[in-house]
Structures are given as structure tokens and as C-alpha cells.
Short mmCIF file of C-alpha atoms in Angstrom, two decimals:
data_model
loop_
_atom_site.label_atom_id
_atom_site.label_comp_id
_atom_site.label_asym_id
_atom_site.label_seq_id
_atom_site.Cartn_x
_atom_site.Cartn_y
_atom_site.Cartn_z
CA MET A 1 -27.40 26.61 37.45
CA LYS A 2 -27.73 28.36 34.07
CA ASN A 3 -26.74 26.11 31.16
CA ILE A 4 -23.15 27.03 30.29
CA ILE A 5 -22.99 24.34 27.59
CA ALA A 6 -25.80 26.01 25.63
CA GLU A 7 -23.84 29.28 25.89
CA LEU A 8 -20.62 27.67 24.69
CA GLN A 9 -22.36 25.81 21.86
CA TRP A 10 -23.80 28.89 20.15
CA ARG A 11 -20.36 30.45 20.42
CA GLY A 12 -18.79 27.45 18.66
CA LEU A 13 -16.73 26.46 21.69
CA VAL A 14 -17.77 22.81 22.11
CA HIS A 15 -16.05 20.00 20.18
CA ASP A 16 -16.24 16.80 22.24
CA MET A 17 -17.98 16.15 25.53
CA MET A 18 -18.16 13.11 27.76
CA PRO A 19 -21.72 11.88 28.51
CA GLY A 20 -23.10 13.48 31.67
CA THR A 21 -20.96 16.65 31.43
CA GLU A 22 -23.83 19.00 30.60
CA GLU A 23 -26.03 17.48 33.32
CA GLN A 24 -23.23 17.92 35.90
CA LEU A 25 -22.71 21.59 34.97
CA CYS A 26 -26.44 22.29 35.14
CA LYS A 27 -26.75 20.57 38.53
CA GLU A 28 -24.20 22.30 40.79
CA MET A 29 -21.09 24.44 41.04
CA THR A 30 -18.41 22.32 39.36
CA PRO A 31 -14.68 22.87 39.90
CA THR A 32 -13.14 22.68 36.41
CA TYR A 33 -9.52 22.86 35.34
CA ILE A 34 -7.58 23.81 32.23
CA GLY A 35 -3.81 23.45 31.90
CA PHE A 36 -1.26 25.88 30.44
CA ASP A 37 2.19 24.66 29.43
CA PRO A 38 5.03 27.11 30.28
CA THR A 39 6.83 26.89 26.94
CA SER A 40 7.34 30.69 27.03
CA ASP A 41 7.18 33.47 29.63
CA SER A 42 4.11 34.82 27.81
CA LEU A 43 1.00 33.38 26.17
CA HIS A 44 -0.12 34.06 22.61
CA ILE A 45 -3.69 34.41 21.37
CA GLY A 46 -3.94 30.65 20.86
CA SER A 47 -4.26 30.56 24.68
CA LEU A 48 -7.12 33.06 24.68
CA VAL A 49 -9.76 30.36 24.17
CA PRO A 50 -8.89 28.39 27.35
CA ILE A 51 -8.66 31.69 29.27
CA ILE A 52 -12.09 32.71 27.96
CA LEU A 53 -13.49 29.28 28.91
CA LEU A 54 -12.29 29.81 32.50
CA VAL A 55 -13.91 33.27 32.58
CA HIS A 56 -17.20 31.82 31.26
CA LEU A 57 -17.07 29.12 33.95
CA GLU A 58 -16.76 31.74 36.70
CA LYS A 59 -19.54 33.87 35.17
CA PHE A 60 -21.84 30.85 35.23
CA GLY A 61 -21.10 30.10 38.89
CA HIS A 62 -18.53 27.33 38.48
CA LYS A 63 -15.06 27.23 40.02
CA PRO A 64 -12.25 27.71 37.48
CA ILE A 65 -8.88 26.13 38.21
CA ALA A 66 -5.94 27.32 36.09
CA LEU A 67 -3.07 24.83 36.16
CA ILE A 68 0.42 25.83 35.08
CA GLY A 69 2.41 22.79 33.99
CA GLY A 70 5.66 23.38 35.83
CA ALA A 71 6.20 19.59 35.86
CA THR A 72 4.65 18.64 32.50
CA GLY A 73 6.50 21.58 30.93
CA MET A 74 9.73 19.75 31.73
CA ILE A 75 8.63 16.92 29.44
CA GLY A 76 6.67 18.40 26.54
CA ASP A 77 3.22 17.42 25.33
CA PRO A 78 3.40 15.25 22.18
CA SER A 79 -0.19 16.13 21.15
CA GLY A 80 -0.24 17.70 17.70
CA LYS A 81 3.57 17.70 17.51
CA SER A 82 5.64 15.95 14.86
CA ASP A 83 8.95 16.23 16.72
CA GLU A 84 10.23 15.94 20.26
CA ARG A 85 10.34 19.24 22.13
CA ASN A 86 13.57 20.64 23.51
CA LEU A 87 13.66 20.29 27.27
CA LEU A 88 13.75 23.53 29.27
CA ASP A 89 16.20 24.14 32.11
CA GLU A 90 14.79 24.97 35.54
CA ALA A 91 15.72 28.68 35.44
CA THR A 92 13.91 29.18 32.12
CA LEU A 93 10.95 27.17 33.36
CA ALA A 94 10.69 29.24 36.55
CA LYS A 95 10.75 32.45 34.49
CA ASN A 96 8.05 31.10 32.19
CA VAL A 97 5.83 29.99 35.08
CA ALA A 98 6.08 33.45 36.68
CA GLY A 99 5.20 35.12 33.37
CA ILE A 100 2.13 32.95 32.82
CA LYS A 101 0.94 33.47 36.40
CA SER A 102 1.12 37.22 35.81
CA ILE A 103 -0.93 36.96 32.61
CA LEU A 104 -3.63 34.68 34.06
CA SER A 105 -3.99 37.02 37.04
CA ARG A 106 -5.17 39.75 34.65
CA PHE A 107 -8.25 37.72 33.75
CA LEU A 108 -9.04 35.84 36.97
CA ASP A 109 -8.94 37.14 40.55
CA PHE A 110 -7.09 34.40 42.43
CA LYS A 111 -7.40 36.41 45.66
CA ALA A 112 -11.20 36.44 45.59
CA THR A 113 -13.07 34.89 48.54
CA THR A 114 -16.33 33.82 46.87
CA SER A 115 -17.35 30.15 46.96
CA ASN A 116 -16.42 29.76 43.28
CA ALA A 117 -13.27 31.92 43.45
CA PRO A 118 -10.67 30.99 40.81
CA VAL A 119 -7.69 28.87 41.87
CA LEU A 120 -4.17 28.91 40.43
CA VAL A 121 -2.00 25.80 40.84
CA ASN A 122 1.34 24.50 39.56
CA ASN A 123 1.65 20.75 39.08
CA TYR A 124 5.36 20.94 39.95
CA ASP A 125 4.24 21.47 43.56
CA TRP A 126 2.90 17.92 43.85
CA MET A 127 5.10 16.19 41.29
CA LYS A 128 8.52 17.38 42.59
CA SER A 129 8.59 14.92 45.51
CA PHE A 130 7.05 12.00 43.60
CA SER A 131 9.70 9.28 43.20
CA PHE A 132 9.85 7.32 39.96
CA ILE A 133 9.22 4.06 41.80
CA ASN A 134 6.13 5.43 43.56
CA PHE A 135 4.81 6.89 40.32
CA ALA A 136 5.33 3.58 38.50
CA ARG A 137 3.57 1.67 41.32
CA ASP A 138 0.72 4.07 42.12
CA VAL A 139 -0.05 5.50 38.69
CA GLY A 140 1.64 3.40 36.00
CA LYS A 141 -0.01 0.26 37.36
CA ARG A 142 -3.51 1.68 36.72
CA ILE A 143 -3.27 2.27 32.96
CA THR A 144 -2.22 -0.35 30.40
CA VAL A 145 0.25 0.34 27.62
CA ASN A 146 -2.45 -0.87 25.19
CA TYR A 147 -4.74 1.94 26.41
CA MET A 148 -2.00 4.56 26.05
CA MET A 149 -0.96 3.30 22.59
CA ALA A 150 -4.53 3.66 21.33
CA LYS A 151 -4.47 7.46 21.79
CA ASP A 152 -4.32 9.43 18.55
CA SER A 153 -1.48 11.64 19.81
CA VAL A 154 0.64 8.50 20.31
CA LYS A 155 -0.44 6.63 17.17
CA LYS A 156 0.33 9.60 14.90
CA ARG A 157 3.84 9.97 16.28
CA LEU A 158 4.60 6.25 16.08
CA SER A 159 3.34 5.94 12.49
CA SER A 160 5.11 9.06 11.21
CA GLU A 161 8.54 9.11 9.57
CA GLY A 162 10.19 11.04 12.41
CA GLU A 163 12.28 9.57 15.19
CA GLY A 164 9.21 8.24 16.95
CA MET A 165 8.45 9.09 20.58
CA SER A 166 10.69 8.96 23.61
CA PHE A 167 9.60 7.31 26.84
CA THR A 168 9.64 10.80 28.34
CA GLU A 169 6.89 12.06 26.04
CA PHE A 170 5.04 8.73 26.21
CA THR A 171 4.57 9.27 29.96
CA TYR A 172 3.08 12.77 29.44
CA GLN A 173 -0.51 11.57 29.38
CA LEU A 174 0.01 9.70 32.67
CA ILE A 175 1.39 12.80 34.39
CA GLN A 176 -1.43 14.98 33.05
CA GLY A 177 -3.86 12.26 34.08
CA TYR A 178 -2.42 12.30 37.58
CA ASP A 179 -3.01 16.08 37.70
CA PHE A 180 -6.72 15.43 37.24
CA TYR A 181 -6.66 12.79 39.99
CA TYR A 182 -4.81 15.17 42.34
CA LEU A 183 -7.20 18.06 41.67
CA HIS A 184 -10.18 15.71 42.00
CA LYS A 185 -8.93 14.53 45.38
CA ASN A 186 -7.84 17.93 46.77
CA TYR A 187 -10.19 20.40 45.05
CA ASN A 188 -13.15 18.16 44.17
CA CYS A 189 -12.38 18.95 40.51
CA LEU A 190 -14.86 17.05 38.33
CA LEU A 191 -14.17 18.38 34.84
CA GLN A 192 -11.15 19.05 32.64
CA MET A 193 -11.39 21.22 29.54
CA GLY A 194 -8.89 21.79 26.75
CA GLY A 195 -8.37 21.96 23.01
CA SER A 196 -9.58 19.12 20.80
CA ASP A 197 -6.00 17.84 20.48
CA GLN A 198 -6.08 17.20 24.23
CA TRP A 199 -8.96 14.68 24.18
CA GLY A 200 -6.65 11.69 24.62
CA ASN A 201 -4.78 13.19 27.57
CA ILE A 202 -7.99 14.39 29.22
CA THR A 203 -9.79 11.05 28.95
CA THR A 204 -6.73 9.32 30.41
CA GLY A 205 -7.26 11.62 33.39
CA THR A 206 -10.92 10.65 33.78
CA GLU A 207 -9.86 7.01 33.62
CA LEU A 208 -7.22 7.51 36.34
CA VAL A 209 -9.73 9.29 38.58
CA ARG A 210 -12.03 6.26 38.36
CA ARG A 211 -9.30 3.64 38.74
CA MET A 212 -7.47 5.34 41.63
CA ASN A 213 -10.74 5.88 43.52
CA ASN A 214 -13.79 3.69 43.81
CA GLU A 215 -15.74 2.79 40.70
CA GLY A 216 -18.38 5.47 41.41
CA ALA A 217 -15.93 8.39 41.21
CA LYS A 218 -17.16 11.05 38.79
CA ALA A 219 -14.90 12.75 36.25
CA PHE A 220 -15.87 14.50 33.03
CA ALA A 221 -14.14 15.82 29.92
CA MET A 222 -14.88 18.52 27.38
CA THR A 223 -12.85 19.96 24.52
CA CYS A 224 -13.24 23.00 22.29
CA PRO A 225 -12.29 23.17 18.61
CA LEU A 226 -8.83 24.32 17.62
CA ILE A 227 -9.31 27.77 16.09
CA THR A 228 -8.57 28.04 12.38
CA LYS A 229 -8.74 30.77 9.75
CA ALA A 230 -11.11 30.55 6.81
CA ASP A 231 -8.23 30.22 4.32
CA GLY A 232 -6.80 27.28 6.24
CA SER A 233 -3.73 29.15 7.54
CA LYS A 234 -2.74 28.97 11.18
CA PHE A 235 -4.66 31.19 13.58
CA GLY A 236 -2.71 33.48 15.89
CA LYS A 237 0.20 34.35 13.63
CA SER A 238 0.97 37.36 11.49
CA GLU A 239 3.89 38.02 9.18
CA GLY A 240 5.91 39.02 12.22
CA GLY A 241 5.20 35.78 14.11
CA ASN A 242 2.95 35.00 17.08
CA ILE A 243 0.47 37.55 18.41
CA TRP A 244 1.23 37.65 22.14
CA LEU A 245 -0.89 38.72 25.12
CA THR A 246 1.84 40.95 26.56
CA ALA A 247 2.64 44.38 25.13
CA ASP A 248 6.40 43.84 25.35
CA LYS A 249 6.14 41.06 22.73
CA THR A 250 3.23 42.40 20.67
CA SER A 251 2.38 46.09 20.97
CA VAL A 252 -1.25 47.00 21.70
CA TYR A 253 -1.39 48.73 18.30
CA ALA A 254 -0.23 45.56 16.47
CA PHE A 255 -2.62 43.48 18.61
CA TYR A 256 -5.56 45.74 17.71
CA GLN A 257 -4.60 45.73 14.02
CA PHE A 258 -4.49 41.90 13.96
CA TRP A 259 -8.17 41.69 14.89
CA LEU A 260 -9.12 44.67 12.74
CA ASN A 261 -7.62 42.98 9.67
CA THR A 262 -9.54 39.69 9.96
CA THR A 263 -11.66 38.62 7.01
CA ASP A 264 -15.45 38.95 7.07
CA VAL A 265 -15.86 35.16 7.43
CA ASP A 266 -13.39 34.94 10.31
CA ALA A 267 -14.76 38.05 12.07
CA GLU A 268 -18.25 36.51 12.11
CA LYS A 269 -16.81 33.41 13.83
CA TYR A 270 -14.33 35.17 16.11
CA ILE A 271 -16.82 37.69 17.54
CA LYS A 272 -18.71 34.76 19.06
CA ILE A 273 -15.59 33.03 20.39
CA PHE A 274 -13.42 35.89 21.62
CA THR A 275 -15.96 38.35 23.08
CA PHE A 276 -18.56 38.16 25.80
CA LEU A 277 -21.22 40.01 23.81
CA GLU A 278 -24.70 38.49 24.09
CA GLU A 279 -26.16 36.44 21.24
CA ALA A 280 -28.74 39.09 20.26
CA THR A 281 -26.02 41.77 20.11
CA VAL A 282 -23.75 39.54 18.00
CA ASN A 283 -26.57 38.69 15.58
CA LEU A 284 -27.41 42.39 15.18
CA LEU A 285 -23.75 43.25 14.49
CA ILE A 286 -23.58 40.49 11.85
CA GLU A 287 -26.71 41.86 10.16
CA GLN A 288 -25.34 45.42 10.20
CA HIS A 289 -22.03 44.21 8.79
CA LYS A 290 -23.69 42.30 5.94
CA ALA A 291 -25.72 45.40 5.05
CA ALA A 292 -22.58 47.57 4.84
CA PRO A 293 -19.45 45.37 4.77
CA HIS A 294 -17.24 48.29 3.69
CA LEU A 295 -17.71 49.85 7.16
CA ARG A 296 -16.10 46.74 8.76
CA ILE A 297 -18.46 46.98 11.72
CA LEU A 298 -17.71 43.41 12.87
CA GLN A 299 -13.95 43.80 12.70
CA ARG A 300 -13.99 47.11 14.57
CA LYS A 301 -16.17 45.75 17.36
CA LEU A 302 -14.11 42.55 17.58
CA ALA A 303 -10.84 44.48 17.77
CA GLU A 304 -12.19 46.86 20.42
CA GLU A 305 -13.65 44.10 22.62
CA VAL A 306 -10.62 41.79 22.53
CA THR A 307 -8.09 44.61 23.00
CA THR A 308 -10.01 45.90 26.02
CA PHE A 309 -10.28 42.39 27.48
CA VAL A 310 -6.59 41.51 27.03
CA HIS A 311 -5.15 44.95 27.80
CA ASN A 312 -7.55 47.67 29.02
CA ALA A 313 -9.70 50.57 27.82
CA GLU A 314 -6.82 53.04 28.07
CA ALA A 315 -4.61 50.82 25.91
CA LEU A 316 -7.43 50.51 23.37
CA ASP A 317 -7.71 54.30 23.24
CA LYS A 318 -3.99 54.56 22.43
CA ALA A 319 -4.34 51.90 19.72
CA LEU A 320 -7.28 53.79 18.21
CA LYS A 321 -5.24 57.01 18.18
CA ALA A 322 -2.34 55.22 16.55
CA SER A 323 -4.69 53.84 13.89
CA ALA A 324 -6.19 57.30 13.34
CA ILE A 325 -2.71 58.71 12.70
CA LEU A 326 -2.25 56.44 9.73
CA PHE A 327 -5.82 56.28 8.46
CA GLY A 328 -7.62 59.30 9.92
CA ASN A 329 -7.37 63.00 10.76
CA ALA A 330 -4.77 62.94 13.51
CA THR A 331 -2.96 66.01 14.83
CA ALA A 332 0.63 66.74 15.83
CA ASP A 333 -0.44 66.35 19.47
CA ASP A 334 -1.76 62.85 18.71
CA LEU A 335 1.56 61.96 17.11
CA LYS A 336 3.51 63.13 20.14
CA GLN A 337 1.52 60.78 22.38
CA LEU A 338 2.91 57.73 20.58
CA ASP A 339 5.82 55.93 22.17
CA SER A 340 8.78 55.19 19.88
CA GLU A 341 7.94 51.50 19.47
CA THR A 342 4.35 52.19 18.43
CA PHE A 343 5.45 55.04 16.14
CA LEU A 344 7.80 52.68 14.28
CA GLU A 345 5.09 50.03 14.04
CA VAL A 346 2.52 52.50 12.72
CA PHE A 347 4.96 53.58 10.02
CA ASP A 348 6.52 50.18 9.38
CA GLY A 349 7.51 49.95 5.71
CA VAL A 350 7.42 53.73 5.23
CA PRO A 351 10.63 55.12 3.58
CA LYS A 352 13.09 56.57 6.10
CA ALA A 353 16.20 58.72 6.15
CA THR A 354 18.58 59.64 8.97
CA ILE A 355 19.93 63.13 9.63
CA GLN A 356 22.10 64.54 12.42
CA ARG A 357 20.65 66.41 15.37
CA THR A 358 23.14 69.23 14.80
CA ASP A 359 21.44 69.87 11.43
CA LEU A 360 18.23 70.75 13.22
CA GLU A 361 19.69 72.78 16.09
CA ASN A 362 19.99 75.87 13.90
CA GLY A 363 16.94 74.93 11.83
CA LEU A 364 16.70 73.50 8.30
CA ASP A 365 14.54 75.05 5.59
CA ILE A 366 11.83 72.68 4.38
CA VAL A 367 13.01 72.58 0.75
CA THR A 368 16.44 71.31 1.84
CA VAL A 369 14.76 68.75 4.11
CA LEU A 370 12.43 67.45 1.37
CA ASN A 371 15.14 66.98 -1.23
CA GLU A 372 18.82 67.24 -0.27
CA LYS A 373 18.67 65.84 3.28
CA THR A 374 16.13 63.04 2.79
CA GLY A 375 15.49 62.41 -0.90
CA PHE A 376 11.76 62.31 -0.14
CA LEU A 377 11.22 64.50 -3.25
CA LYS A 378 13.51 64.30 -6.27
CA SER A 379 14.47 67.98 -6.66
CA ASN A 380 14.19 71.41 -5.07
CA GLY A 381 11.83 72.34 -7.91
CA GLU A 382 9.49 69.44 -7.11
CA ALA A 383 9.64 70.41 -3.42
CA ARG A 384 8.66 74.00 -4.16
CA ARG A 385 5.79 72.93 -6.45
CA ALA A 386 4.44 70.57 -3.79
CA LEU A 387 4.67 73.33 -1.17
CA ALA A 388 2.88 75.76 -3.50
CA GLU A 389 0.10 73.18 -3.93
CA HIS A 390 -0.22 72.96 -0.09
CA SER A 391 0.26 69.20 -0.26
CA ILE A 392 3.15 68.92 2.24
CA SER A 393 2.67 68.31 5.97
CA VAL A 394 5.16 68.07 8.81
CA ASN A 395 3.89 66.03 11.74
CA LYS A 396 0.37 66.09 10.21
CA GLU A 397 0.26 69.89 9.92
CA LYS A 398 0.20 71.66 6.50
CA ILE A 399 3.18 73.96 5.93
CA ASN A 400 4.48 76.43 3.32
CA GLU A 401 7.88 77.20 1.75
CA ASN A 402 8.91 79.45 4.63
CA PHE A 403 8.76 76.59 7.15
CA THR A 404 11.91 75.63 9.11
CA VAL A 405 12.37 72.22 10.76
CA THR A 406 13.99 72.37 14.22
CA THR A 407 14.50 70.06 17.19
CA SER A 408 11.20 71.37 18.58
CA HIS A 409 9.42 69.31 15.89
CA LEU A 410 10.89 66.00 17.06
CA ILE A 411 8.43 63.29 18.10
CA ASN A 412 9.80 61.36 21.08
CA ASP A 413 12.98 63.36 20.54
CA ARG A 414 13.73 61.06 17.58
CA PHE A 415 11.39 61.43 14.60
CA VAL A 416 9.85 63.92 12.17
CA LEU A 417 6.96 62.77 9.97
CA LEU A 418 6.76 64.15 6.44
CA GLN A 419 3.69 63.68 4.28
CA ARG A 420 2.70 64.49 0.72
CA GLY A 421 -1.02 64.25 0.08
CA LYS A 422 -3.01 61.73 2.11
CA LYS A 423 -1.02 58.52 1.82
CA ASN A 424 2.58 59.37 0.88
CA TYR A 425 4.57 59.25 4.15
CA PHE A 426 8.26 59.63 4.96
CA VAL A 427 10.00 59.32 8.34
CA ILE A 428 13.09 61.28 9.38
CA GLN A 429 15.11 59.61 12.13
CA VAL A 430 17.48 61.86 14.04
CA ASN A 431 20.78 60.70 15.50
#
């Protein structure tokens, strides 16, 4: 087996590792699982790292197991949390589980028939018929309260000023630990991976595997660092909130722009973590970027690679066209290819005015549009001077004083884009 740990280390994806983990992964195909909590019906880019880890595992010949926490999602993981989570009802949970299954299926082929084909499981399937008494006898008996209290995720909550920790959340590490035991028994799963905040839960699982089997049972643990930004702010959020992996929550254009707008320091780190480019290629890109940082070579490559991976090449092409409209030499035809949502995102913050469709049915002369109907320019005189200077465009095309705006100029049957010079935009919305 090729050494996957060496690959993950140069990418900055290894934080903690139980002794023997690297040797196990170099020795044979190793079924490995990572869990995803269904707190939403989508996943945001904070979940990209575990997804990428699963893809790396498959590429290196190991068997990736993606676990959706249909049962643990009912409780809420206390790791890294200062307050108790709100419990989800079953209908919401079922919707969330279905959404996450759909997303994971974009990255891993769960219908494949190879020996290391990915597997998708839901821990609700084996926890739903587990009685409390049986769980207390078969699982609770194996781990002492002293052991559970020693975990950082528990100690931090108990020592904080909040309301402490409910019994419900206290049992989370036992349920997650039982998942590892179940997968070990039924899928020969030998390794669990997760974020560094999961170390306590994961090692509880390795302990359960050993204590619920014979002493020689093998179980390993590995965590990756929690991704941060160079300025210390939280990764994965923009001013508008989370950056999601589904286009209905975060448009492809906004997704692409998030990566494009990363700092030089972050781009150098992220291109190793979030792409599958080889080390030599990454090092060359970093060198090229340092030689000409104003070209933003790293950011462009990062944005292209991640957008293609999460969405597809066609979606990337649309995002590039949307970016070109704002920052490049786009045409009226390019504008018309934008859907309404992307159009509004591209021109978010641009001044807008609303006019009636009936105004355009007979045509409106451009001077009236620029001043009286929109207020884009302050007077008819200013409008005429700008037109004489050839600095006015409608839908990215230069026009003169004889131009008439009609319904034929509507983008998506809703918008007209006015522009003065290169950067002064104005959007007309039509009712």
C-alpha cells in the first residue's frame, strides 16, 4: 500500500494519530469511517475536509465508510460547544439525513462493486432497537465515569459558567464509541478519523472495541486539524453566513468568489488541503504566485479546483462568466445566461431602481431612463454629456443618445444593467 499518511502530512491534514495507525494503513486495505451529524439538510465547507479524507482513502486503496448520525444527531455532540444543542424532531432529522446522503453521493460512489467500494451507513439503523437497559448493561458497563469525565470535551463544559452538561450529551461519546464497535464487528472497520475536537470521542470508540472484544482487537484513531484563517476568524463563513455545498443555499458564483477572495497566506495552506493537486504542482503554483502575487494565481487555481470538485466543470464555467461580467469584458449574451439569483448576487450592493413594464412596452429614450426614471445620473444634461463621451452602456453594450430601452433588453425578463465607465453600475428592476 502507498503511504497515505505521508500524503496527508504534507497537505497539513494530520493532527493526532494513535500509535500503529500509519503501519496499519501501509500494510493492507483498511476500512475507515468518518461521521457526519445531520444538524442541517446540507453540509457547509467545514465538512469538506472529512469528505476529502474519505476520497483520499479510496484513492489510496482503503475502504471509506461515511456514517450519518441519525441516532447521535438526536442528542447533539458536546465537543467544542458551550451550550446544549436543541433537539431535532424526527421529521426534520429524516429530511437532514436525506440531504446529507445526497451530498455525500456526489463525492463517493456507494454503488461501486470494487473491493474497497465506499459504504454509506446511518447509525439510527442499529441504535433504534437498542433498549436503554441493554445499552446500559452491554456498553455502559465497559467504560467508567472517571474515563468519560477525563475527556476535554466534558471537562470544558463542566468547568464553564454555562448550565453544565445534561446526561443526554454526556452519553454522546458512548453512543459514538458503540458506532465504532458496530462497524468494527460488521465491516471490519479498524480506523476512525475526524476533526481534532473529536479525539476524545474517537479514543472512547477504540477503547470500546478492545473492551467489547478480546484484548487483541485492533482499533486506531486519527484526527485532522480544525481549519482556521490566518487572521484567526472562523473558516467557512462569509458576511452572509455559512458557505454551503449545495447551490440552493450558496450559489456557485458565491462559492467560487469565497475561494477567490482568500488571502495569500490562506490560499497557500488551502490549496494543499482542499485540492488533489500533486505536491510538485502545488509547489510550482506557490512559486509562481510569490513571483507575481497581483495575478492571484493561487487563489484562481484554488477556486477553480474546489468549485469543480464540489459542483462540476459546467458550474465552474458559469461562475467564471459571472465573474467576468463584473470584472472583465463580458457581452450582453453573457449577461443573458445568468439566472436571476446569480445576477442579483453579482450586482449585490449596486444601486437599483424599479420601473413598470408598461414604461418599456412602447420604449423609453435613454436620457429619460438615466435621469428621470432611475436617478442614475443627476440631470438630463449630465446624461447627454455622458452619452456624448460614449461612456454609457446598456447590458454591457455602448450606446448613444438615440438609444431606446424596450422589453427586448430585459435580462431574465426582469433586469436592465446600466453602466457608466468601467465600474459605475446601476440595475433597473422591472415590475
